[in-house]
Amino acid sequence: MVLQHTIVFLICIVFPGLVTAIAPATWIQFDRTPTGVRSKTYTCVFFVVPFKIQQVDQVTGISHRERAGRVEKQRKFGRTTDTNVNVQGEGFLKIQGIDGQFLEVSVSPASLESVVAKSNQFLTSTAETSATIFTIANWKFGGLMGGTLTLFTLLFVIGYTAEFLRWIFTLAKKLFGLRTE
């Protein structure tokens, strides 16, 4: 029984946590303050549990950098083979502040231009007081696979919480002699 629970824990908590930590989701929060625009980013595992929080108090500029994808020869057992593999590119949103302060967030190259445009639109606009932008480092791996696995995590948490509450209710019935008829 313990082995079953351990396997379920590994499949529903550990594996999705690793997948969403390798290709994390980030919530970028922009707020307009009297001194300028402040940006705070929450890089999250399971899409909602932050493990890295960064902040720039006075945003002066927004830019990006990209590491292009490439084709490499596959290596097996320390030797190069004749098989080619595609290495996907990476994109990064850079938010600069005063006094050399900056932060960098991993963004999927597929949505990098859109995230930069939305960020710059908020920076130049004066009408909006706050904005939140959701980004993910890799849509295929982090979004699809991580999202599906995070549903298992949600199912795990709901199931074990319901079972725990049922156990407490049963224990309370035994201790206090409550009867349900």
Short mmCIF file of N, CA and C in Angstrom, two decimals:
data_model
loop_
_atom_site.label_atom_id
_atom_site.label_comp_id
_atom_site.label_asym_id
_atom_site.label_seq_id
_atom_site.Cartn_x
_atom_site.Cartn_y
_atom_site.Cartn_z
N MET A 1 0.83 -1.20 0.00
CA MET A 1 0.00 0.00 0.00
C MET A 1 0.87 1.26 0.00
N VAL A 2 1.95 1.24 0.79
CA VAL A 2 2.84 2.39 0.85
C VAL A 2 3.51 2.61 -0.50
N LEU A 3 3.88 1.52 -1.16
CA LEU A 3 4.51 1.62 -2.48
C LEU A 3 3.54 2.25 -3.49
N GLN A 4 2.27 1.87 -3.43
CA GLN A 4 1.28 2.45 -4.33
C GLN A 4 1.17 3.96 -4.13
N HIS A 5 1.11 4.39 -2.88
CA HIS A 5 1.00 5.81 -2.59
C HIS A 5 2.28 6.55 -3.01
N THR A 6 3.42 5.91 -2.85
CA THR A 6 4.68 6.51 -3.28
C THR A 6 4.71 6.68 -4.78
N ILE A 7 4.27 5.68 -5.52
CA ILE A 7 4.24 5.77 -6.98
C ILE A 7 3.27 6.85 -7.43
N VAL A 8 2.11 6.91 -6.82
CA VAL A 8 1.13 7.94 -7.16
C VAL A 8 1.71 9.33 -6.86
N PHE A 9 2.40 9.46 -5.73
CA PHE A 9 3.02 10.73 -5.38
C PHE A 9 4.07 11.14 -6.42
N LEU A 10 4.88 10.20 -6.84
CA LEU A 10 5.91 10.50 -7.84
C LEU A 10 5.29 10.90 -9.18
N ILE A 11 4.24 10.19 -9.60
CA ILE A 11 3.60 10.47 -10.89
C ILE A 11 2.79 11.77 -10.84
N CYS A 12 2.12 12.01 -9.73
CA CYS A 12 1.20 13.16 -9.66
C CYS A 12 1.82 14.44 -9.10
N ILE A 13 2.91 14.35 -8.36
CA ILE A 13 3.49 15.54 -7.75
C ILE A 13 4.92 15.79 -8.26
N VAL A 14 5.80 14.81 -8.11
CA VAL A 14 7.21 15.02 -8.43
C VAL A 14 7.42 15.22 -9.92
N PHE A 15 6.91 14.32 -10.76
CA PHE A 15 7.14 14.43 -12.20
C PHE A 15 6.54 15.72 -12.79
N PRO A 16 5.27 16.06 -12.49
CA PRO A 16 4.76 17.34 -13.00
C PRO A 16 5.54 18.54 -12.47
N GLY A 17 6.00 18.45 -11.22
CA GLY A 17 6.80 19.54 -10.66
C GLY A 17 8.10 19.73 -11.41
N LEU A 18 8.76 18.63 -11.75
CA LEU A 18 10.00 18.72 -12.52
C LEU A 18 9.76 19.28 -13.92
N VAL A 19 8.70 18.81 -14.57
CA VAL A 19 8.39 19.29 -15.93
C VAL A 19 8.10 20.78 -15.92
N THR A 20 7.31 21.24 -14.96
CA THR A 20 6.97 22.66 -14.92
C THR A 20 8.08 23.52 -14.33
N ALA A 21 9.09 22.90 -13.71
CA ALA A 21 10.26 23.65 -13.26
C ALA A 21 11.27 23.81 -14.40
N ILE A 22 11.35 22.81 -15.28
CA ILE A 22 12.26 22.88 -16.41
C ILE A 22 11.76 23.89 -17.44
N ALA A 23 10.47 23.88 -17.72
CA ALA A 23 9.86 24.84 -18.65
C ALA A 23 8.77 25.59 -17.90
N PRO A 24 9.16 26.56 -17.05
CA PRO A 24 8.19 27.18 -16.15
C PRO A 24 7.28 28.21 -16.82
N ALA A 25 6.18 28.44 -16.15
CA ALA A 25 5.27 29.52 -16.54
C ALA A 25 5.64 30.74 -15.70
N THR A 26 5.46 31.92 -16.27
CA THR A 26 5.76 33.15 -15.55
C THR A 26 4.60 34.12 -15.69
N TRP A 27 4.25 34.72 -14.58
CA TRP A 27 3.24 35.78 -14.55
C TRP A 27 4.01 37.10 -14.41
N ILE A 28 3.86 37.98 -15.38
CA ILE A 28 4.54 39.27 -15.36
C ILE A 28 3.51 40.32 -14.98
N GLN A 29 3.73 41.00 -13.88
CA GLN A 29 2.81 42.02 -13.37
C GLN A 29 3.43 43.40 -13.56
N PHE A 30 2.73 44.28 -14.26
CA PHE A 30 3.15 45.67 -14.41
C PHE A 30 2.18 46.55 -13.62
N ASP A 31 2.72 47.48 -12.83
CA ASP A 31 1.90 48.43 -12.06
C ASP A 31 2.43 49.83 -12.29
N ARG A 32 1.52 50.75 -12.53
CA ARG A 32 1.90 52.15 -12.68
C ARG A 32 1.84 52.82 -11.30
N THR A 33 2.97 53.36 -10.88
CA THR A 33 3.08 54.03 -9.58
C THR A 33 3.37 55.51 -9.83
N PRO A 34 3.31 56.35 -8.79
CA PRO A 34 3.65 57.76 -8.99
C PRO A 34 5.09 57.98 -9.46
N THR A 35 5.98 57.05 -9.15
CA THR A 35 7.39 57.21 -9.55
C THR A 35 7.70 56.57 -10.90
N GLY A 36 6.77 55.83 -11.48
CA GLY A 36 6.99 55.17 -12.77
C GLY A 36 6.30 53.82 -12.82
N VAL A 37 6.81 52.96 -13.69
CA VAL A 37 6.23 51.63 -13.86
C VAL A 37 7.08 50.62 -13.08
N ARG A 38 6.40 49.80 -12.27
CA ARG A 38 7.08 48.74 -11.52
C ARG A 38 6.68 47.41 -12.14
N SER A 39 7.65 46.51 -12.25
CA SER A 39 7.38 45.19 -12.79
C SER A 39 7.80 44.14 -11.78
N LYS A 40 6.95 43.15 -11.61
CA LYS A 40 7.25 42.04 -10.72
C LYS A 40 6.89 40.76 -11.46
N THR A 41 7.82 39.80 -11.46
CA THR A 41 7.57 38.55 -12.16
C THR A 41 7.53 37.40 -11.16
N TYR A 42 6.62 36.47 -11.41
CA TYR A 42 6.47 35.28 -10.59
C TYR A 42 6.67 34.08 -11.51
N THR A 43 7.82 33.43 -11.40
CA THR A 43 8.09 32.23 -12.16
C THR A 43 7.58 31.05 -11.33
N CYS A 44 6.69 30.27 -11.93
CA CYS A 44 5.92 29.30 -11.14
C CYS A 44 6.10 27.87 -11.59
N VAL A 45 6.03 26.98 -10.62
CA VAL A 45 5.93 25.55 -10.86
C VAL A 45 4.45 25.21 -10.70
N PHE A 46 3.94 24.26 -11.42
CA PHE A 46 2.51 23.92 -11.45
C PHE A 46 1.66 25.11 -11.90
N PHE A 47 2.24 26.06 -12.61
CA PHE A 47 1.59 27.25 -13.18
C PHE A 47 1.18 28.30 -12.14
N VAL A 48 1.11 27.94 -10.86
CA VAL A 48 0.61 28.90 -9.87
C VAL A 48 1.44 28.99 -8.59
N VAL A 49 2.42 28.11 -8.40
CA VAL A 49 3.22 28.12 -7.17
C VAL A 49 4.57 28.79 -7.48
N PRO A 50 4.75 30.05 -7.05
CA PRO A 50 5.99 30.76 -7.41
C PRO A 50 7.21 30.20 -6.68
N PHE A 51 8.29 30.02 -7.47
CA PHE A 51 9.55 29.62 -6.86
C PHE A 51 10.65 30.65 -7.12
N LYS A 52 10.36 31.64 -7.95
CA LYS A 52 11.32 32.70 -8.22
C LYS A 52 10.53 33.99 -8.45
N ILE A 53 10.81 34.99 -7.61
CA ILE A 53 10.14 36.29 -7.74
C ILE A 53 11.21 37.33 -7.98
N GLN A 54 11.02 38.12 -9.05
CA GLN A 54 11.96 39.19 -9.39
C GLN A 54 11.18 40.50 -9.49
N GLN A 55 11.86 41.61 -9.25
CA GLN A 55 11.19 42.91 -9.31
C GLN A 55 12.13 43.98 -9.82
N VAL A 56 11.58 44.86 -10.65
CA VAL A 56 12.26 46.08 -11.08
C VAL A 56 11.34 47.23 -10.68
N ASP A 57 11.87 48.16 -9.88
CA ASP A 57 11.03 49.21 -9.32
C ASP A 57 10.65 50.29 -10.33
N GLN A 58 11.58 50.72 -11.14
CA GLN A 58 11.29 51.75 -12.15
C GLN A 58 11.76 51.25 -13.51
N VAL A 59 10.82 50.76 -14.30
CA VAL A 59 11.13 50.20 -15.61
C VAL A 59 11.49 51.32 -16.57
N THR A 60 12.66 51.17 -17.22
CA THR A 60 13.09 52.17 -18.21
C THR A 60 13.02 51.64 -19.63
N GLY A 61 13.03 50.34 -19.79
CA GLY A 61 12.98 49.77 -21.14
C GLY A 61 12.70 48.29 -21.12
N ILE A 62 12.20 47.81 -22.25
CA ILE A 62 11.89 46.40 -22.40
C ILE A 62 12.49 45.94 -23.71
N SER A 63 13.23 44.86 -23.65
CA SER A 63 13.84 44.31 -24.86
C SER A 63 13.79 42.79 -24.78
N HIS A 64 14.42 42.16 -25.72
CA HIS A 64 14.44 40.71 -25.72
C HIS A 64 15.74 40.21 -26.34
N ARG A 65 16.03 38.97 -26.07
CA ARG A 65 17.12 38.29 -26.75
C ARG A 65 16.65 36.88 -27.05
N GLU A 66 17.25 36.32 -28.08
CA GLU A 66 16.81 35.00 -28.50
C GLU A 66 18.01 34.15 -28.88
N ARG A 67 18.00 32.93 -28.44
CA ARG A 67 19.01 31.96 -28.84
C ARG A 67 18.34 31.07 -29.88
N ALA A 68 18.81 31.16 -31.11
CA ALA A 68 18.16 30.46 -32.22
C ALA A 68 18.29 28.95 -32.09
N GLY A 69 17.30 28.25 -32.63
CA GLY A 69 17.35 26.80 -32.66
C GLY A 69 18.39 26.34 -33.67
N ARG A 70 18.80 25.09 -33.55
CA ARG A 70 19.83 24.58 -34.45
C ARG A 70 19.66 23.07 -34.59
N VAL A 71 20.41 22.53 -35.55
CA VAL A 71 20.43 21.08 -35.77
C VAL A 71 21.81 20.58 -35.35
N GLU A 72 21.81 19.54 -34.52
CA GLU A 72 23.07 18.96 -34.06
C GLU A 72 23.07 17.46 -34.32
N LYS A 73 24.23 16.90 -34.34
CA LYS A 73 24.37 15.45 -34.44
C LYS A 73 24.07 14.83 -33.07
N GLN A 74 23.30 13.76 -33.06
CA GLN A 74 22.96 13.11 -31.81
C GLN A 74 24.16 12.34 -31.26
N ARG A 75 24.30 12.35 -29.94
CA ARG A 75 25.37 11.62 -29.28
C ARG A 75 24.78 10.46 -28.49
N LYS A 76 25.40 9.29 -28.63
CA LYS A 76 25.00 8.12 -27.86
C LYS A 76 26.25 7.46 -27.32
N PHE A 77 26.23 7.18 -26.04
CA PHE A 77 27.34 6.50 -25.38
C PHE A 77 28.66 7.23 -25.59
N GLY A 78 28.63 8.56 -25.61
CA GLY A 78 29.84 9.35 -25.74
C GLY A 78 30.35 9.50 -27.16
N ARG A 79 29.61 9.01 -28.14
CA ARG A 79 30.04 9.10 -29.53
C ARG A 79 28.98 9.82 -30.37
N THR A 80 29.45 10.55 -31.36
CA THR A 80 28.55 11.25 -32.27
C THR A 80 28.03 10.26 -33.31
N THR A 81 26.71 10.30 -33.54
CA THR A 81 26.09 9.42 -34.54
C THR A 81 25.77 10.23 -35.79
N ASP A 82 25.22 9.56 -36.79
CA ASP A 82 24.84 10.24 -38.04
C ASP A 82 23.42 10.81 -37.97
N THR A 83 22.75 10.64 -36.86
CA THR A 83 21.38 11.10 -36.70
C THR A 83 21.36 12.57 -36.29
N ASN A 84 20.56 13.36 -36.99
CA ASN A 84 20.41 14.78 -36.66
C ASN A 84 19.23 14.97 -35.71
N VAL A 85 19.40 15.87 -34.74
CA VAL A 85 18.31 16.23 -33.84
C VAL A 85 18.14 17.74 -33.86
N ASN A 86 16.89 18.18 -33.73
CA ASN A 86 16.60 19.62 -33.68
C ASN A 86 16.66 20.09 -32.23
N VAL A 87 17.45 21.13 -31.99
CA VAL A 87 17.53 21.75 -30.67
C VAL A 87 16.71 23.03 -30.75
N GLN A 88 15.67 23.11 -29.94
CA GLN A 88 14.79 24.28 -30.01
C GLN A 88 15.47 25.52 -29.45
N GLY A 89 15.05 26.66 -29.96
CA GLY A 89 15.59 27.94 -29.50
C GLY A 89 14.97 28.36 -28.18
N GLU A 90 15.54 29.42 -27.62
CA GLU A 90 15.03 29.98 -26.37
C GLU A 90 14.86 31.48 -26.55
N GLY A 91 13.86 32.02 -25.90
CA GLY A 91 13.64 33.46 -25.91
C GLY A 91 13.64 34.01 -24.50
N PHE A 92 14.08 35.25 -24.36
CA PHE A 92 14.14 35.87 -23.04
C PHE A 92 13.62 37.29 -23.13
N LEU A 93 12.71 37.66 -22.24
CA LEU A 93 12.23 39.03 -22.09
C LEU A 93 13.12 39.71 -21.08
N LYS A 94 13.66 40.86 -21.45
CA LYS A 94 14.53 41.61 -20.54
C LYS A 94 13.82 42.90 -20.15
N ILE A 95 13.69 43.12 -18.86
CA ILE A 95 13.07 44.34 -18.35
C ILE A 95 14.15 45.11 -17.60
N GLN A 96 14.48 46.31 -18.13
CA GLN A 96 15.54 47.12 -17.53
C GLN A 96 14.94 48.19 -16.62
N GLY A 97 15.71 48.50 -15.59
CA GLY A 97 15.33 49.56 -14.66
C GLY A 97 16.48 50.52 -14.47
N ILE A 98 16.31 51.45 -13.54
CA ILE A 98 17.36 52.43 -13.28
C ILE A 98 18.51 51.77 -12.51
N ASP A 99 19.66 52.40 -12.56
CA ASP A 99 20.87 51.95 -11.86
C ASP A 99 21.28 50.52 -12.24
N GLY A 100 21.07 50.16 -13.49
CA GLY A 100 21.50 48.85 -13.97
C GLY A 100 20.65 47.68 -13.49
N GLN A 101 19.56 47.97 -12.84
CA GLN A 101 18.67 46.92 -12.35
C GLN A 101 17.93 46.31 -13.54
N PHE A 102 17.88 44.99 -13.62
CA PHE A 102 17.14 44.34 -14.68
C PHE A 102 16.69 42.96 -14.24
N LEU A 103 15.73 42.42 -14.97
CA LEU A 103 15.32 41.04 -14.78
C LEU A 103 15.13 40.40 -16.13
N GLU A 104 15.21 39.09 -16.14
CA GLU A 104 15.10 38.36 -17.38
C GLU A 104 14.18 37.17 -17.16
N VAL A 105 13.26 36.97 -18.10
CA VAL A 105 12.28 35.90 -18.00
C VAL A 105 12.34 35.05 -19.26
N SER A 106 12.34 33.74 -19.08
CA SER A 106 12.34 32.82 -20.22
C SER A 106 10.95 32.79 -20.84
N VAL A 107 10.92 33.03 -22.16
CA VAL A 107 9.66 33.08 -22.90
C VAL A 107 9.81 32.22 -24.16
N SER A 108 8.78 31.51 -24.52
CA SER A 108 8.81 30.71 -25.73
C SER A 108 9.08 31.60 -26.94
N PRO A 109 9.97 31.21 -27.84
CA PRO A 109 10.23 32.02 -29.02
C PRO A 109 8.98 32.26 -29.86
N ALA A 110 8.02 31.35 -29.79
CA ALA A 110 6.79 31.50 -30.55
C ALA A 110 5.96 32.70 -30.09
N SER A 111 6.04 33.05 -28.81
CA SER A 111 5.24 34.16 -28.30
C SER A 111 6.08 35.34 -27.83
N LEU A 112 7.38 35.32 -28.10
CA LEU A 112 8.27 36.37 -27.60
C LEU A 112 7.90 37.75 -28.14
N GLU A 113 7.67 37.86 -29.43
CA GLU A 113 7.33 39.16 -30.01
C GLU A 113 6.03 39.71 -29.43
N SER A 114 5.06 38.84 -29.21
CA SER A 114 3.78 39.27 -28.66
C SER A 114 3.94 39.78 -27.22
N VAL A 115 4.74 39.08 -26.42
CA VAL A 115 4.96 39.48 -25.04
C VAL A 115 5.71 40.82 -24.98
N VAL A 116 6.70 40.98 -25.84
CA VAL A 116 7.45 42.24 -25.89
C VAL A 116 6.52 43.38 -26.31
N ALA A 117 5.66 43.14 -27.31
CA ALA A 117 4.73 44.18 -27.77
C ALA A 117 3.74 44.57 -26.67
N LYS A 118 3.18 43.59 -25.96
CA LYS A 118 2.24 43.90 -24.87
C LYS A 118 2.93 44.66 -23.74
N SER A 119 4.17 44.27 -23.43
CA SER A 119 4.92 44.95 -22.37
C SER A 119 5.23 46.39 -22.76
N ASN A 120 5.69 46.59 -23.97
CA ASN A 120 5.99 47.95 -24.44
C ASN A 120 4.73 48.80 -24.55
N GLN A 121 3.62 48.17 -24.93
CA GLN A 121 2.35 48.90 -25.01
C GLN A 121 1.96 49.43 -23.64
N PHE A 122 2.11 48.63 -22.60
CA PHE A 122 1.80 49.11 -21.25
C PHE A 122 2.77 50.20 -20.83
N LEU A 123 4.04 50.04 -21.17
CA LEU A 123 5.05 51.01 -20.77
C LEU A 123 4.79 52.38 -21.39
N THR A 124 4.35 52.41 -22.64
CA THR A 124 4.12 53.69 -23.32
C THR A 124 2.73 54.26 -23.05
N SER A 125 1.79 53.40 -22.71
CA SER A 125 0.43 53.85 -22.42
C SER A 125 0.37 54.52 -21.05
N THR A 126 -0.56 55.44 -20.89
CA THR A 126 -0.77 56.05 -19.58
C THR A 126 -2.17 55.75 -19.06
N ALA A 127 -2.99 55.11 -19.87
CA ALA A 127 -4.37 54.84 -19.49
C ALA A 127 -4.49 53.69 -18.50
N GLU A 128 -3.71 52.63 -18.70
CA GLU A 128 -3.81 51.46 -17.84
C GLU A 128 -3.02 51.66 -16.55
N THR A 129 -3.56 51.15 -15.44
CA THR A 129 -2.84 51.26 -14.17
C THR A 129 -2.11 49.97 -13.82
N SER A 130 -2.57 48.84 -14.38
CA SER A 130 -1.87 47.58 -14.15
C SER A 130 -2.17 46.62 -15.29
N ALA A 131 -1.26 45.67 -15.45
CA ALA A 131 -1.44 44.64 -16.48
C ALA A 131 -0.71 43.39 -16.02
N THR A 132 -1.27 42.24 -16.39
CA THR A 132 -0.65 40.97 -16.10
C THR A 132 -0.53 40.19 -17.39
N ILE A 133 0.67 39.67 -17.64
CA ILE A 133 0.93 38.90 -18.84
C ILE A 133 1.40 37.52 -18.43
N PHE A 134 0.82 36.49 -19.05
CA PHE A 134 1.22 35.11 -18.79
C PHE A 134 2.15 34.65 -19.90
N THR A 135 3.28 34.09 -19.51
CA THR A 135 4.22 33.53 -20.49
C THR A 135 4.64 32.14 -20.05
N ILE A 136 5.16 31.40 -21.00
CA ILE A 136 5.67 30.07 -20.68
C ILE A 136 6.94 29.86 -21.47
N ALA A 137 7.88 29.13 -20.90
CA ALA A 137 9.19 28.96 -21.52
C ALA A 137 9.13 28.09 -22.78
N ASN A 138 8.26 27.11 -22.80
CA ASN A 138 8.14 26.21 -23.95
C ASN A 138 6.72 25.69 -24.00
N TRP A 139 5.98 26.06 -25.04
CA TRP A 139 4.57 25.71 -25.10
C TRP A 139 4.34 24.21 -25.24
N LYS A 140 5.16 23.53 -26.02
CA LYS A 140 4.95 22.10 -26.22
C LYS A 140 5.26 21.31 -24.96
N PHE A 141 6.43 21.52 -24.40
CA PHE A 141 6.85 20.74 -23.23
C PHE A 141 6.20 21.25 -21.96
N GLY A 142 6.35 22.54 -21.68
CA GLY A 142 5.83 23.10 -20.44
C GLY A 142 4.34 23.31 -20.45
N GLY A 143 3.80 23.73 -21.59
CA GLY A 143 2.37 24.03 -21.67
C GLY A 143 1.51 22.79 -21.80
N LEU A 144 1.75 22.03 -22.86
CA LEU A 144 0.90 20.86 -23.10
C LEU A 144 1.19 19.73 -22.12
N MET A 145 2.46 19.34 -22.03
CA MET A 145 2.79 18.23 -21.14
C MET A 145 2.66 18.64 -19.68
N GLY A 146 3.20 19.80 -19.33
CA GLY A 146 3.10 20.29 -17.96
C GLY A 146 1.67 20.55 -17.54
N GLY A 147 0.88 21.09 -18.46
CA GLY A 147 -0.53 21.36 -18.16
C GLY A 147 -1.32 20.09 -17.92
N THR A 148 -1.08 19.08 -18.75
CA THR A 148 -1.78 17.80 -18.57
C THR A 148 -1.37 17.14 -17.26
N LEU A 149 -0.07 17.16 -16.97
CA LEU A 149 0.40 16.54 -15.74
C LEU A 149 -0.06 17.31 -14.50
N THR A 150 -0.20 18.64 -14.62
CA THR A 150 -0.68 19.44 -13.50
C THR A 150 -2.13 19.10 -13.17
N LEU A 151 -2.88 18.65 -14.17
CA LEU A 151 -4.24 18.18 -13.88
C LEU A 151 -4.21 16.94 -12.99
N PHE A 152 -3.21 16.07 -13.19
CA PHE A 152 -3.05 14.93 -12.28
C PHE A 152 -2.73 15.40 -10.86
N THR A 153 -1.92 16.46 -10.76
CA THR A 153 -1.60 17.02 -9.45
C THR A 153 -2.87 17.53 -8.77
N LEU A 154 -3.69 18.25 -9.53
CA LEU A 154 -4.95 18.76 -8.99
C LEU A 154 -5.85 17.61 -8.54
N LEU A 155 -5.93 16.58 -9.35
CA LEU A 155 -6.73 15.41 -8.98
C LEU A 155 -6.19 14.75 -7.71
N PHE A 156 -4.86 14.66 -7.59
CA PHE A 156 -4.21 14.10 -6.40
C PHE A 156 -4.58 14.90 -5.16
N VAL A 157 -4.45 16.22 -5.25
CA VAL A 157 -4.72 17.08 -4.09
C VAL A 157 -6.19 16.99 -3.69
N ILE A 158 -7.08 17.03 -4.65
CA ILE A 158 -8.51 16.95 -4.34
C ILE A 158 -8.86 15.58 -3.73
N GLY A 159 -8.33 14.52 -4.32
CA GLY A 159 -8.62 13.17 -3.83
C GLY A 159 -8.12 12.94 -2.42
N TYR A 160 -6.87 13.32 -2.17
CA TYR A 160 -6.31 13.10 -0.84
C TYR A 160 -6.95 14.03 0.20
N THR A 161 -7.32 15.22 -0.20
CA THR A 161 -8.00 16.13 0.72
C THR A 161 -9.38 15.59 1.09
N ALA A 162 -10.11 15.10 0.09
CA ALA A 162 -11.43 14.53 0.35
C ALA A 162 -11.33 13.30 1.26
N GLU A 163 -10.33 12.46 1.02
CA GLU A 163 -10.14 11.27 1.86
C GLU A 163 -9.76 11.66 3.28
N PHE A 164 -8.92 12.67 3.43
CA PHE A 164 -8.53 13.15 4.77
C PHE A 164 -9.74 13.69 5.52
N LEU A 165 -10.56 14.49 4.83
CA LEU A 165 -11.76 15.03 5.47
C LEU A 165 -12.74 13.91 5.84
N ARG A 166 -12.86 12.88 5.00
CA ARG A 166 -13.73 11.75 5.31
C ARG A 166 -13.20 11.01 6.54
N TRP A 167 -11.88 10.87 6.63
CA TRP A 167 -11.26 10.20 7.77
C TRP A 167 -11.53 10.99 9.06
N ILE A 168 -11.40 12.31 9.00
CA ILE A 168 -11.66 13.15 10.18
C ILE A 168 -13.13 13.04 10.59
N PHE A 169 -14.04 13.06 9.63
CA PHE A 169 -15.46 12.94 9.93
C PHE A 169 -15.77 11.59 10.57
N THR A 170 -15.18 10.52 10.05
CA THR A 170 -15.39 9.18 10.62
C THR A 170 -14.83 9.10 12.03
N LEU A 171 -13.66 9.67 12.24
CA LEU A 171 -13.05 9.69 13.57
C LEU A 171 -13.90 10.49 14.56
N ALA A 172 -14.42 11.64 14.10
CA ALA A 172 -15.27 12.46 14.96
C ALA A 172 -16.56 11.70 15.34
N LYS A 173 -17.10 10.97 14.38
CA LYS A 173 -18.30 10.17 14.67
C LYS A 173 -18.02 9.13 15.74
N LYS A 174 -16.86 8.50 15.65
CA LYS A 174 -16.51 7.46 16.63
C LYS A 174 -16.25 8.07 18.01
N LEU A 175 -15.56 9.21 18.04
CA LEU A 175 -15.21 9.84 19.30
C LEU A 175 -16.41 10.45 20.02
N PHE A 176 -17.28 11.08 19.28
CA PHE A 176 -18.40 11.80 19.89
C PHE A 176 -19.71 11.05 19.79
N GLY A 177 -19.69 9.87 19.21
CA GLY A 177 -20.91 9.05 19.13
C GLY A 177 -21.98 9.65 18.27
N LEU A 178 -21.60 10.38 17.24
CA LEU A 178 -22.60 10.99 16.35
C LEU A 178 -23.20 9.91 15.46
N ARG A 179 -24.47 10.04 15.21
CA ARG A 179 -25.14 9.09 14.34
C ARG A 179 -25.82 9.85 13.22
N THR A 180 -25.66 9.29 12.04
CA THR A 180 -26.34 9.88 10.88
C THR A 180 -27.37 8.89 10.40
N GLU A 181 -28.63 9.29 10.46
CA GLU A 181 -29.72 8.40 10.05
C GLU A 181 -30.61 9.11 9.09
#
